Short mmCIF file of N, CA and C in Angstrom, two decimals:
data_model
loop_
_atom_site.label_atom_id
_atom_site.label_comp_id
_atom_site.label_asym_id
_atom_site.label_seq_id
_atom_site.Cartn_x
_atom_site.Cartn_y
_atom_site.Cartn_z
N UNK A 320 -10.11 -11.69 54.29
CA UNK A 320 -10.01 -11.16 52.94
C UNK A 320 -11.38 -11.10 52.30
N UNK A 321 -11.50 -10.16 51.40
CA UNK A 321 -12.74 -10.01 50.65
C UNK A 321 -12.60 -10.83 49.38
N UNK A 322 -13.59 -11.64 49.11
CA UNK A 322 -13.54 -12.45 47.89
C UNK A 322 -14.28 -11.75 46.78
N UNK A 323 -13.75 -11.90 45.62
CA UNK A 323 -14.37 -11.32 44.42
C UNK A 323 -15.27 -12.38 43.80
N UNK A 324 -16.41 -11.99 43.28
CA UNK A 324 -17.25 -12.97 42.60
C UNK A 324 -16.55 -13.48 41.33
N UNK A 325 -16.91 -14.69 40.95
CA UNK A 325 -16.30 -15.31 39.77
C UNK A 325 -16.54 -14.49 38.52
N UNK A 326 -17.67 -13.80 38.45
CA UNK A 326 -17.97 -13.00 37.26
C UNK A 326 -16.96 -11.87 37.08
N UNK A 327 -16.41 -11.37 38.19
CA UNK A 327 -15.41 -10.31 38.12
C UNK A 327 -14.17 -10.79 37.35
N UNK A 328 -13.73 -12.02 37.65
CA UNK A 328 -12.55 -12.56 36.98
C UNK A 328 -12.82 -12.86 35.52
N UNK A 329 -13.99 -13.35 35.22
CA UNK A 329 -14.30 -13.63 33.81
C UNK A 329 -14.38 -12.34 33.02
N UNK A 330 -14.84 -11.27 33.66
CA UNK A 330 -14.88 -9.97 32.99
C UNK A 330 -13.47 -9.47 32.70
N UNK A 331 -12.57 -9.62 33.68
CA UNK A 331 -11.18 -9.19 33.48
C UNK A 331 -10.54 -10.02 32.37
N UNK A 332 -10.77 -11.33 32.36
CA UNK A 332 -10.22 -12.19 31.34
C UNK A 332 -10.73 -11.77 29.96
N UNK A 333 -12.02 -11.47 29.85
CA UNK A 333 -12.59 -11.04 28.57
C UNK A 333 -11.96 -9.73 28.11
N UNK A 334 -11.72 -8.81 29.06
CA UNK A 334 -11.10 -7.54 28.69
C UNK A 334 -9.69 -7.76 28.14
N UNK A 335 -8.93 -8.66 28.75
CA UNK A 335 -7.59 -8.93 28.26
C UNK A 335 -7.64 -9.63 26.92
N UNK A 336 -8.61 -10.50 26.73
CA UNK A 336 -8.74 -11.16 25.43
C UNK A 336 -9.08 -10.14 24.35
N UNK A 337 -9.97 -9.21 24.66
CA UNK A 337 -10.33 -8.17 23.69
C UNK A 337 -9.13 -7.29 23.37
N UNK A 338 -8.39 -6.91 24.41
CA UNK A 338 -7.21 -6.07 24.21
C UNK A 338 -6.18 -6.80 23.35
N UNK A 339 -5.97 -8.07 23.62
CA UNK A 339 -5.02 -8.86 22.82
C UNK A 339 -5.48 -8.97 21.38
N UNK A 340 -6.76 -9.24 21.17
CA UNK A 340 -7.30 -9.34 19.81
C UNK A 340 -7.17 -8.01 19.08
N UNK A 341 -7.45 -6.91 19.77
CA UNK A 341 -7.32 -5.59 19.16
C UNK A 341 -5.87 -5.31 18.77
N UNK A 342 -4.95 -5.67 19.63
CA UNK A 342 -3.53 -5.46 19.34
C UNK A 342 -3.11 -6.26 18.11
N UNK A 343 -3.50 -7.53 18.04
CA UNK A 343 -3.14 -8.37 16.90
C UNK A 343 -3.76 -7.81 15.62
N UNK A 344 -5.03 -7.40 15.69
CA UNK A 344 -5.70 -6.84 14.50
C UNK A 344 -4.99 -5.57 14.03
N UNK A 345 -4.62 -4.70 14.96
CA UNK A 345 -3.92 -3.47 14.60
C UNK A 345 -2.56 -3.78 13.97
N UNK A 346 -1.85 -4.73 14.53
CA UNK A 346 -0.54 -5.09 13.97
C UNK A 346 -0.69 -5.64 12.56
N UNK A 347 -1.68 -6.51 12.34
CA UNK A 347 -1.90 -7.05 10.99
C UNK A 347 -2.30 -5.96 10.01
N UNK A 348 -3.13 -5.02 10.47
CA UNK A 348 -3.54 -3.90 9.61
C UNK A 348 -2.34 -3.07 9.19
N UNK A 349 -1.48 -2.74 10.14
CA UNK A 349 -0.32 -1.91 9.82
C UNK A 349 0.66 -2.64 8.91
N UNK A 350 0.81 -3.93 9.10
CA UNK A 350 1.73 -4.69 8.25
C UNK A 350 1.22 -4.75 6.83
N UNK A 351 -0.09 -4.93 6.65
CA UNK A 351 -0.67 -5.12 5.32
C UNK A 351 -1.15 -3.84 4.66
N UNK A 352 -1.06 -2.70 5.32
CA UNK A 352 -1.63 -1.48 4.75
C UNK A 352 -0.93 -1.05 3.47
N UNK A 353 0.37 -1.23 3.36
CA UNK A 353 1.06 -0.85 2.13
C UNK A 353 0.63 -1.71 0.96
N UNK A 354 0.52 -3.00 1.18
CA UNK A 354 0.12 -3.89 0.09
C UNK A 354 -1.29 -3.57 -0.40
N UNK A 355 -2.15 -3.17 0.48
CA UNK A 355 -3.53 -2.92 0.08
C UNK A 355 -3.65 -1.67 -0.78
N UNK A 356 -2.74 -0.73 -0.67
CA UNK A 356 -2.87 0.50 -1.43
C UNK A 356 -2.17 0.44 -2.77
N UNK A 357 -1.58 -0.66 -3.10
CA UNK A 357 -0.77 -0.70 -4.32
C UNK A 357 -1.55 -1.00 -5.58
N UNK A 358 -2.78 -1.40 -5.52
CA UNK A 358 -3.50 -1.83 -6.71
C UNK A 358 -4.80 -1.06 -6.88
N UNK A 359 -4.81 -0.09 -7.77
CA UNK A 359 -6.06 0.54 -8.18
C UNK A 359 -6.61 1.60 -7.25
N UNK A 360 -5.88 2.01 -6.26
CA UNK A 360 -6.38 3.05 -5.37
C UNK A 360 -5.24 3.98 -4.99
N UNK A 361 -5.59 5.21 -4.71
CA UNK A 361 -4.60 6.15 -4.20
C UNK A 361 -3.50 6.43 -5.19
N UNK A 362 -2.32 6.68 -4.66
CA UNK A 362 -1.18 6.96 -5.50
C UNK A 362 -0.95 8.45 -5.63
N UNK A 363 0.11 8.79 -6.35
CA UNK A 363 0.49 10.18 -6.58
C UNK A 363 0.08 10.57 -8.00
N UNK A 364 -0.76 11.58 -8.12
CA UNK A 364 -1.23 12.04 -9.43
C UNK A 364 -0.07 12.72 -10.15
N UNK A 365 0.31 12.18 -11.30
CA UNK A 365 1.43 12.71 -12.08
C UNK A 365 0.95 13.61 -13.22
N UNK A 366 -0.13 13.22 -13.88
CA UNK A 366 -0.68 14.01 -14.99
C UNK A 366 -2.18 14.10 -14.77
N UNK A 367 -2.68 15.32 -14.80
CA UNK A 367 -4.10 15.56 -14.53
C UNK A 367 -4.72 16.28 -15.72
N UNK A 368 -5.40 15.53 -16.57
CA UNK A 368 -6.15 16.14 -17.66
C UNK A 368 -5.35 16.50 -18.88
N UNK A 369 -4.35 15.70 -19.25
CA UNK A 369 -3.59 15.97 -20.48
C UNK A 369 -4.42 15.54 -21.68
N UNK A 370 -4.43 16.40 -22.72
CA UNK A 370 -5.18 16.09 -23.95
C UNK A 370 -4.30 15.26 -24.87
N UNK A 371 -4.78 14.08 -25.23
CA UNK A 371 -4.09 13.21 -26.19
C UNK A 371 -5.07 12.90 -27.31
N UNK A 372 -5.01 13.69 -28.38
CA UNK A 372 -5.99 13.54 -29.46
C UNK A 372 -7.38 13.83 -28.92
N UNK A 373 -8.34 12.95 -29.17
CA UNK A 373 -9.70 13.18 -28.67
C UNK A 373 -9.87 12.80 -27.20
N UNK A 374 -8.81 12.34 -26.56
CA UNK A 374 -8.92 11.82 -25.20
C UNK A 374 -8.25 12.74 -24.18
N UNK A 375 -8.66 12.59 -22.96
CA UNK A 375 -8.04 13.26 -21.82
C UNK A 375 -7.58 12.17 -20.87
N UNK A 376 -6.37 12.29 -20.34
CA UNK A 376 -5.85 11.24 -19.46
C UNK A 376 -5.46 11.81 -18.10
N UNK A 377 -5.56 10.93 -17.12
CA UNK A 377 -5.03 11.17 -15.77
C UNK A 377 -4.12 9.99 -15.48
N UNK A 378 -2.95 10.28 -14.91
CA UNK A 378 -1.96 9.22 -14.65
C UNK A 378 -1.46 9.34 -13.21
N UNK A 379 -1.43 8.19 -12.52
CA UNK A 379 -0.95 8.09 -11.15
C UNK A 379 0.19 7.09 -11.09
N UNK A 380 1.01 7.21 -10.05
CA UNK A 380 1.97 6.15 -9.72
C UNK A 380 1.72 5.71 -8.29
N UNK A 381 1.90 4.43 -8.04
CA UNK A 381 1.80 3.89 -6.69
C UNK A 381 2.99 2.97 -6.46
N UNK A 382 3.48 2.91 -5.24
CA UNK A 382 3.04 3.62 -4.05
C UNK A 382 3.37 5.10 -4.14
N UNK A 383 2.86 5.87 -3.20
CA UNK A 383 3.05 7.32 -3.23
C UNK A 383 4.53 7.68 -3.17
N UNK A 384 5.26 7.07 -2.26
CA UNK A 384 6.72 7.24 -2.20
C UNK A 384 7.32 6.04 -2.92
N UNK A 385 7.95 6.29 -4.05
CA UNK A 385 8.48 5.19 -4.87
C UNK A 385 9.81 4.71 -4.32
N UNK A 386 9.84 3.44 -3.94
CA UNK A 386 11.04 2.79 -3.43
C UNK A 386 11.38 1.62 -4.35
N UNK A 387 12.61 1.12 -4.28
CA UNK A 387 12.93 -0.04 -5.11
C UNK A 387 11.94 -1.18 -4.86
N UNK A 388 11.48 -1.77 -5.96
CA UNK A 388 10.48 -2.83 -5.87
C UNK A 388 9.38 -2.59 -6.89
N UNK A 389 8.19 -3.02 -6.54
CA UNK A 389 7.05 -2.90 -7.46
C UNK A 389 6.59 -1.45 -7.57
N UNK A 390 6.45 -0.99 -8.81
CA UNK A 390 5.94 0.35 -9.11
C UNK A 390 4.80 0.18 -10.11
N UNK A 391 3.68 0.85 -9.83
CA UNK A 391 2.51 0.75 -10.69
C UNK A 391 2.23 2.10 -11.33
N UNK A 392 2.01 2.10 -12.64
CA UNK A 392 1.61 3.31 -13.37
C UNK A 392 0.16 3.08 -13.79
N UNK A 393 -0.73 3.92 -13.28
CA UNK A 393 -2.16 3.75 -13.54
C UNK A 393 -2.67 4.90 -14.39
N UNK A 394 -3.51 4.58 -15.36
CA UNK A 394 -4.01 5.57 -16.32
C UNK A 394 -5.52 5.47 -16.41
N UNK A 395 -6.18 6.63 -16.40
CA UNK A 395 -7.62 6.71 -16.66
C UNK A 395 -7.79 7.55 -17.93
N UNK A 396 -8.60 7.06 -18.86
CA UNK A 396 -8.80 7.73 -20.15
C UNK A 396 -10.26 8.14 -20.25
N UNK A 397 -10.48 9.40 -20.67
CA UNK A 397 -11.83 9.95 -20.83
C UNK A 397 -11.98 10.55 -22.22
N UNK A 398 -13.19 10.53 -22.71
CA UNK A 398 -13.56 11.29 -23.91
C UNK A 398 -14.74 12.14 -23.49
N UNK A 399 -14.47 13.44 -23.35
CA UNK A 399 -15.48 14.31 -22.74
C UNK A 399 -15.64 13.91 -21.28
N UNK A 400 -16.87 13.56 -20.89
CA UNK A 400 -17.11 13.10 -19.52
C UNK A 400 -17.27 11.59 -19.44
N UNK A 401 -17.11 10.91 -20.56
CA UNK A 401 -17.30 9.46 -20.59
C UNK A 401 -15.97 8.74 -20.39
N UNK A 402 -16.01 7.68 -19.64
CA UNK A 402 -14.83 6.85 -19.45
C UNK A 402 -14.61 6.00 -20.70
N UNK A 403 -13.34 5.82 -21.04
CA UNK A 403 -12.99 5.04 -22.22
C UNK A 403 -12.25 3.79 -21.76
N UNK A 404 -12.73 2.63 -22.21
CA UNK A 404 -12.08 1.38 -21.82
C UNK A 404 -11.53 0.60 -23.00
N UNK A 405 -11.78 1.06 -24.22
CA UNK A 405 -11.38 0.29 -25.41
C UNK A 405 -10.06 0.75 -26.03
N UNK A 406 -9.31 1.57 -25.34
CA UNK A 406 -8.01 2.04 -25.86
C UNK A 406 -6.90 1.05 -25.51
N UNK A 407 -5.83 1.14 -26.28
CA UNK A 407 -4.61 0.39 -25.95
C UNK A 407 -3.68 1.38 -25.25
N UNK A 408 -3.19 0.98 -24.09
CA UNK A 408 -2.31 1.85 -23.30
C UNK A 408 -0.99 1.13 -23.10
N UNK A 409 0.07 1.72 -23.64
CA UNK A 409 1.43 1.18 -23.50
C UNK A 409 2.21 2.11 -22.59
N UNK A 410 2.93 1.54 -21.65
CA UNK A 410 3.75 2.33 -20.73
C UNK A 410 5.20 1.90 -20.89
N UNK A 411 6.07 2.88 -21.12
CA UNK A 411 7.51 2.63 -21.27
C UNK A 411 8.24 3.38 -20.17
N UNK A 412 9.10 2.67 -19.44
CA UNK A 412 9.89 3.27 -18.36
C UNK A 412 11.36 3.14 -18.74
N UNK A 413 12.07 4.28 -18.75
CA UNK A 413 13.47 4.32 -19.15
C UNK A 413 14.31 4.95 -18.05
N UNK A 414 15.36 4.27 -17.57
CA UNK A 414 16.25 4.88 -16.58
C UNK A 414 16.95 6.10 -17.18
N UNK A 415 16.96 7.21 -16.46
CA UNK A 415 17.61 8.43 -16.96
C UNK A 415 19.04 8.56 -16.44
N UNK A 416 19.39 7.83 -15.38
CA UNK A 416 20.70 7.96 -14.76
C UNK A 416 21.76 7.06 -15.37
N UNK A 417 21.36 6.07 -16.17
CA UNK A 417 22.34 5.17 -16.78
C UNK A 417 21.81 4.72 -18.14
N UNK A 418 22.55 3.87 -18.78
CA UNK A 418 22.19 3.43 -20.14
C UNK A 418 21.45 2.09 -20.14
N UNK A 419 20.76 1.77 -19.09
CA UNK A 419 20.00 0.51 -19.06
C UNK A 419 18.88 0.56 -20.07
N UNK A 420 18.41 -0.61 -20.45
CA UNK A 420 17.35 -0.67 -21.45
C UNK A 420 16.00 -0.30 -20.84
N UNK A 421 15.09 0.11 -21.71
CA UNK A 421 13.74 0.49 -21.30
C UNK A 421 12.91 -0.74 -20.99
N UNK A 422 11.92 -0.55 -20.15
CA UNK A 422 10.94 -1.58 -19.85
C UNK A 422 9.60 -1.14 -20.42
N UNK A 423 8.85 -2.07 -21.01
CA UNK A 423 7.57 -1.71 -21.60
C UNK A 423 6.50 -2.69 -21.13
N UNK A 424 5.28 -2.16 -20.92
CA UNK A 424 4.17 -2.99 -20.48
C UNK A 424 2.87 -2.44 -21.04
N UNK A 425 1.95 -3.34 -21.37
CA UNK A 425 0.61 -2.94 -21.77
C UNK A 425 -0.25 -2.88 -20.51
N UNK A 426 -0.92 -1.76 -20.31
CA UNK A 426 -1.72 -1.58 -19.10
C UNK A 426 -3.03 -2.36 -19.22
N UNK A 427 -3.38 -3.04 -18.15
CA UNK A 427 -4.66 -3.75 -18.06
C UNK A 427 -5.51 -3.13 -16.97
N UNK A 428 -6.74 -3.61 -16.83
CA UNK A 428 -7.64 -3.07 -15.80
C UNK A 428 -7.02 -3.26 -14.43
N UNK A 429 -7.03 -2.18 -13.62
CA UNK A 429 -6.42 -2.22 -12.30
C UNK A 429 -7.15 -3.21 -11.39
N UNK A 430 -8.46 -3.24 -11.46
CA UNK A 430 -9.25 -4.23 -10.74
C UNK A 430 -10.65 -4.27 -11.34
N UNK A 431 -11.41 -5.28 -11.02
CA UNK A 431 -12.72 -5.48 -11.64
C UNK A 431 -13.70 -4.36 -11.29
N UNK A 432 -13.59 -3.80 -10.11
CA UNK A 432 -14.53 -2.77 -9.69
C UNK A 432 -14.23 -1.42 -10.33
N UNK A 433 -13.04 -1.24 -10.87
CA UNK A 433 -12.63 0.06 -11.39
C UNK A 433 -11.99 -0.14 -12.76
N UNK A 434 -12.74 -0.68 -13.71
CA UNK A 434 -12.17 -1.11 -14.98
C UNK A 434 -11.70 0.03 -15.88
N UNK A 435 -12.10 1.28 -15.59
CA UNK A 435 -11.63 2.38 -16.44
C UNK A 435 -10.22 2.81 -16.07
N UNK A 436 -9.71 2.36 -14.95
CA UNK A 436 -8.37 2.72 -14.52
C UNK A 436 -7.44 1.56 -14.88
N UNK A 437 -6.50 1.82 -15.78
CA UNK A 437 -5.63 0.77 -16.30
C UNK A 437 -4.26 0.84 -15.63
N UNK A 438 -3.69 -0.32 -15.35
CA UNK A 438 -2.46 -0.38 -14.58
C UNK A 438 -1.38 -1.17 -15.32
N UNK A 439 -0.17 -0.63 -15.28
CA UNK A 439 1.01 -1.35 -15.76
C UNK A 439 1.96 -1.46 -14.57
N UNK A 440 2.43 -2.66 -14.30
CA UNK A 440 3.30 -2.89 -13.15
C UNK A 440 4.74 -3.14 -13.61
N UNK A 441 5.67 -2.59 -12.87
CA UNK A 441 7.09 -2.74 -13.17
C UNK A 441 7.83 -3.10 -11.89
N UNK A 442 8.91 -3.86 -12.04
CA UNK A 442 9.80 -4.17 -10.93
C UNK A 442 11.06 -3.33 -11.14
N UNK A 443 11.16 -2.23 -10.40
CA UNK A 443 12.30 -1.30 -10.54
C UNK A 443 13.14 -1.41 -9.27
N UNK A 444 14.24 -2.14 -9.36
CA UNK A 444 15.05 -2.43 -8.18
C UNK A 444 16.17 -1.43 -7.94
N UNK A 445 16.44 -0.55 -8.91
CA UNK A 445 17.54 0.41 -8.77
C UNK A 445 16.99 1.80 -8.48
N UNK A 446 17.50 2.47 -7.44
CA UNK A 446 17.09 3.85 -7.21
C UNK A 446 17.60 4.74 -8.34
N UNK A 447 16.93 5.86 -8.53
CA UNK A 447 17.34 6.80 -9.57
C UNK A 447 16.14 7.42 -10.25
N UNK A 448 16.43 8.25 -11.26
CA UNK A 448 15.37 8.92 -12.01
C UNK A 448 15.00 8.08 -13.23
N UNK A 449 13.70 8.07 -13.51
CA UNK A 449 13.17 7.31 -14.65
C UNK A 449 12.26 8.22 -15.45
N UNK A 450 12.33 8.09 -16.77
CA UNK A 450 11.39 8.76 -17.66
C UNK A 450 10.27 7.79 -18.00
N UNK A 451 9.04 8.28 -17.99
CA UNK A 451 7.88 7.43 -18.27
C UNK A 451 7.13 8.02 -19.45
N UNK A 452 6.82 7.17 -20.43
CA UNK A 452 6.02 7.57 -21.59
C UNK A 452 4.78 6.67 -21.58
N UNK A 453 3.60 7.31 -21.53
CA UNK A 453 2.34 6.58 -21.59
C UNK A 453 1.72 6.88 -22.95
N UNK A 454 1.55 5.85 -23.77
CA UNK A 454 0.99 5.99 -25.11
C UNK A 454 -0.43 5.45 -25.10
N UNK A 455 -1.37 6.31 -25.52
CA UNK A 455 -2.78 5.93 -25.60
C UNK A 455 -3.18 5.97 -27.06
N UNK A 456 -3.77 4.88 -27.56
CA UNK A 456 -4.22 4.84 -28.95
C UNK A 456 -5.48 3.98 -29.05
N UNK A 457 -6.41 4.39 -29.90
CA UNK A 457 -7.59 3.57 -30.16
C UNK A 457 -7.41 2.81 -31.46
N UNK A 458 -8.45 2.14 -31.92
CA UNK A 458 -8.34 1.32 -33.14
C UNK A 458 -8.07 2.16 -34.39
N UNK A 459 -8.36 3.47 -34.35
CA UNK A 459 -8.09 4.37 -35.48
C UNK A 459 -6.74 5.09 -35.32
N UNK A 460 -5.95 4.65 -34.34
CA UNK A 460 -4.64 5.24 -34.04
C UNK A 460 -4.74 6.69 -33.58
N UNK A 461 -5.89 7.08 -33.03
CA UNK A 461 -6.00 8.41 -32.43
C UNK A 461 -5.50 8.32 -30.99
N UNK A 462 -4.89 9.36 -30.52
CA UNK A 462 -4.37 9.39 -29.16
C UNK A 462 -3.08 10.17 -29.13
N UNK A 463 -2.12 9.69 -28.36
CA UNK A 463 -0.84 10.38 -28.26
C UNK A 463 -0.05 9.89 -27.07
N UNK A 464 1.01 10.64 -26.75
CA UNK A 464 1.92 10.29 -25.66
C UNK A 464 1.85 11.32 -24.56
N UNK A 465 1.94 10.85 -23.33
CA UNK A 465 2.09 11.72 -22.17
C UNK A 465 3.38 11.28 -21.47
N UNK A 466 4.21 12.23 -21.08
CA UNK A 466 5.49 11.89 -20.46
C UNK A 466 5.63 12.59 -19.12
N UNK A 467 6.35 11.94 -18.23
CA UNK A 467 6.71 12.53 -16.94
C UNK A 467 7.93 11.80 -16.41
N UNK A 468 8.56 12.38 -15.41
CA UNK A 468 9.72 11.77 -14.76
C UNK A 468 9.33 11.39 -13.34
N UNK A 469 9.94 10.33 -12.86
CA UNK A 469 9.72 9.92 -11.47
C UNK A 469 11.06 9.48 -10.89
N UNK A 470 11.13 9.48 -9.58
CA UNK A 470 12.37 9.09 -8.92
C UNK A 470 12.11 7.98 -7.92
N UNK A 471 12.92 6.93 -8.02
CA UNK A 471 12.89 5.83 -7.08
C UNK A 471 13.94 6.14 -6.02
N UNK A 472 13.53 6.20 -4.77
CA UNK A 472 14.46 6.54 -3.69
C UNK A 472 14.63 5.35 -2.75
N UNK A 473 15.85 5.19 -2.30
CA UNK A 473 16.13 4.16 -1.29
C UNK A 473 16.11 4.87 0.06
N UNK A 474 15.35 4.31 0.98
CA UNK A 474 15.32 4.89 2.31
C UNK A 474 16.69 4.75 2.94
N UNK A 475 17.20 5.80 3.60
CA UNK A 475 18.49 5.69 4.27
C UNK A 475 18.47 4.57 5.31
N UNK A 476 19.63 4.00 5.56
CA UNK A 476 19.73 2.90 6.53
C UNK A 476 19.20 3.31 7.89
N UNK A 477 19.44 4.55 8.29
CA UNK A 477 18.96 5.03 9.59
C UNK A 477 17.44 4.99 9.64
N UNK A 478 16.78 5.42 8.56
CA UNK A 478 15.32 5.42 8.53
C UNK A 478 14.78 4.00 8.55
N UNK A 479 15.37 3.12 7.74
CA UNK A 479 14.94 1.71 7.75
C UNK A 479 15.14 1.09 9.12
N UNK A 480 16.29 1.38 9.75
CA UNK A 480 16.54 0.86 11.10
C UNK A 480 15.51 1.37 12.10
N UNK A 481 15.14 2.64 11.97
CA UNK A 481 14.13 3.22 12.86
C UNK A 481 12.78 2.53 12.67
N UNK A 482 12.42 2.24 11.43
CA UNK A 482 11.15 1.54 11.16
C UNK A 482 11.18 0.15 11.79
N UNK A 483 12.28 -0.58 11.60
CA UNK A 483 12.38 -1.92 12.20
C UNK A 483 12.36 -1.84 13.72
N UNK A 484 12.99 -0.82 14.29
CA UNK A 484 12.98 -0.64 15.74
C UNK A 484 11.56 -0.43 16.24
N UNK A 485 10.77 0.35 15.52
CA UNK A 485 9.37 0.56 15.92
C UNK A 485 8.59 -0.75 15.90
N UNK A 486 8.82 -1.57 14.89
CA UNK A 486 8.13 -2.86 14.81
C UNK A 486 8.51 -3.73 16.01
N UNK A 487 9.79 -3.76 16.36
CA UNK A 487 10.25 -4.57 17.50
C UNK A 487 9.64 -4.04 18.79
N UNK A 488 9.61 -2.72 18.97
CA UNK A 488 9.04 -2.14 20.18
C UNK A 488 7.56 -2.48 20.30
N UNK A 489 6.82 -2.37 19.20
CA UNK A 489 5.39 -2.71 19.23
C UNK A 489 5.21 -4.19 19.57
N UNK A 490 6.02 -5.06 18.98
CA UNK A 490 5.90 -6.49 19.25
C UNK A 490 6.22 -6.81 20.71
N UNK A 491 7.30 -6.23 21.24
CA UNK A 491 7.66 -6.47 22.63
C UNK A 491 6.61 -5.92 23.59
N UNK A 492 6.09 -4.73 23.29
CA UNK A 492 5.05 -4.14 24.13
C UNK A 492 3.80 -5.01 24.12
N UNK A 493 3.42 -5.47 22.94
CA UNK A 493 2.26 -6.35 22.85
C UNK A 493 2.46 -7.64 23.62
N UNK A 494 3.64 -8.23 23.51
CA UNK A 494 3.93 -9.44 24.27
C UNK A 494 3.91 -9.19 25.76
N UNK A 495 4.48 -8.06 26.19
CA UNK A 495 4.47 -7.72 27.61
C UNK A 495 3.05 -7.51 28.12
N UNK A 496 2.21 -6.82 27.35
CA UNK A 496 0.82 -6.59 27.76
C UNK A 496 0.09 -7.92 27.90
N UNK A 497 0.28 -8.81 26.94
CA UNK A 497 -0.41 -10.10 27.01
C UNK A 497 0.10 -10.92 28.19
N UNK A 498 1.42 -10.92 28.44
CA UNK A 498 1.99 -11.66 29.56
C UNK A 498 1.49 -11.09 30.88
N UNK A 499 1.49 -9.75 31.00
CA UNK A 499 1.03 -9.12 32.24
C UNK A 499 -0.45 -9.42 32.47
N UNK A 500 -1.22 -9.44 31.43
CA UNK A 500 -2.65 -9.74 31.56
C UNK A 500 -2.87 -11.16 32.05
N UNK A 501 -2.13 -12.11 31.49
CA UNK A 501 -2.27 -13.51 31.90
C UNK A 501 -1.83 -13.66 33.35
N UNK A 502 -0.69 -13.05 33.73
CA UNK A 502 -0.23 -13.13 35.11
C UNK A 502 -1.23 -12.50 36.07
N UNK A 503 -1.84 -11.39 35.68
CA UNK A 503 -2.82 -10.73 36.54
C UNK A 503 -4.03 -11.62 36.74
N UNK A 504 -4.53 -12.20 35.68
CA UNK A 504 -5.70 -13.07 35.78
C UNK A 504 -5.38 -14.29 36.64
N UNK A 505 -4.19 -14.87 36.44
CA UNK A 505 -3.80 -16.03 37.24
C UNK A 505 -3.66 -15.68 38.72
N UNK A 506 -3.07 -14.53 39.01
CA UNK A 506 -2.92 -14.12 40.41
C UNK A 506 -4.27 -13.85 41.05
N UNK A 507 -5.19 -13.31 40.31
CA UNK A 507 -6.53 -13.07 40.85
C UNK A 507 -7.24 -14.39 41.13
N UNK A 508 -7.04 -15.36 40.27
CA UNK A 508 -7.64 -16.68 40.50
C UNK A 508 -7.04 -17.33 41.75
N UNK A 509 -5.70 -17.23 41.91
CA UNK A 509 -5.05 -17.80 43.09
C UNK A 509 -5.55 -17.14 44.36
N UNK A 510 -5.70 -15.81 44.31
CA UNK A 510 -6.18 -15.09 45.49
C UNK A 510 -7.60 -15.50 45.84
N UNK A 511 -8.42 -15.71 44.87
CA UNK A 511 -9.81 -16.08 45.15
C UNK A 511 -9.89 -17.52 45.66
N UNK A 512 -8.97 -18.40 45.21
CA UNK A 512 -8.96 -19.79 45.67
C UNK A 512 -8.43 -19.86 47.10
N UNK A 513 -7.44 -19.03 47.44
CA UNK A 513 -6.83 -19.05 48.77
C UNK A 513 -7.73 -18.46 49.84
N UNK A 514 -8.75 -17.76 49.46
CA UNK A 514 -9.61 -17.10 50.45
C UNK A 514 -10.52 -18.05 51.11
#
């Protein structure tokens, strides 16, 4: 039999370790990607450049596809080309499909790096249509209201099942790859010892 140098086996082991680490990193990235986009970035632009008194506003909702759970309404206020941070921004969300009471929140800075974008967070657990009123006012009560409708959708059971199935398949495949890699490395070590 031909013997392989020890460096060959250590190289194979390193490759499997890298592949395993890459797989774990990818899985963690995919699991956490939704949470990372929920605060101060991205979203669906609902109002682009509405004039409210002396101000112009842009309003987004996140996540892009609104599902039962946390919903964020983000507002950016401008006066001309300057960002405005000293306004009071009130957001009111009212269910349109039933007679439930409205929810109201004062928007705060979405994050420290992007202080001109103000965020109001709501926990909307019921699917359906909602009316949103964003009120912008400064200390002189200049400003106004911007309104839009949004819909919270529940993913069908089939779609949710398909998503969970994909997670299980990825986990099983990753486990199989790691097990096969360990078995391969062990068999190579046994072969080199038996020679």
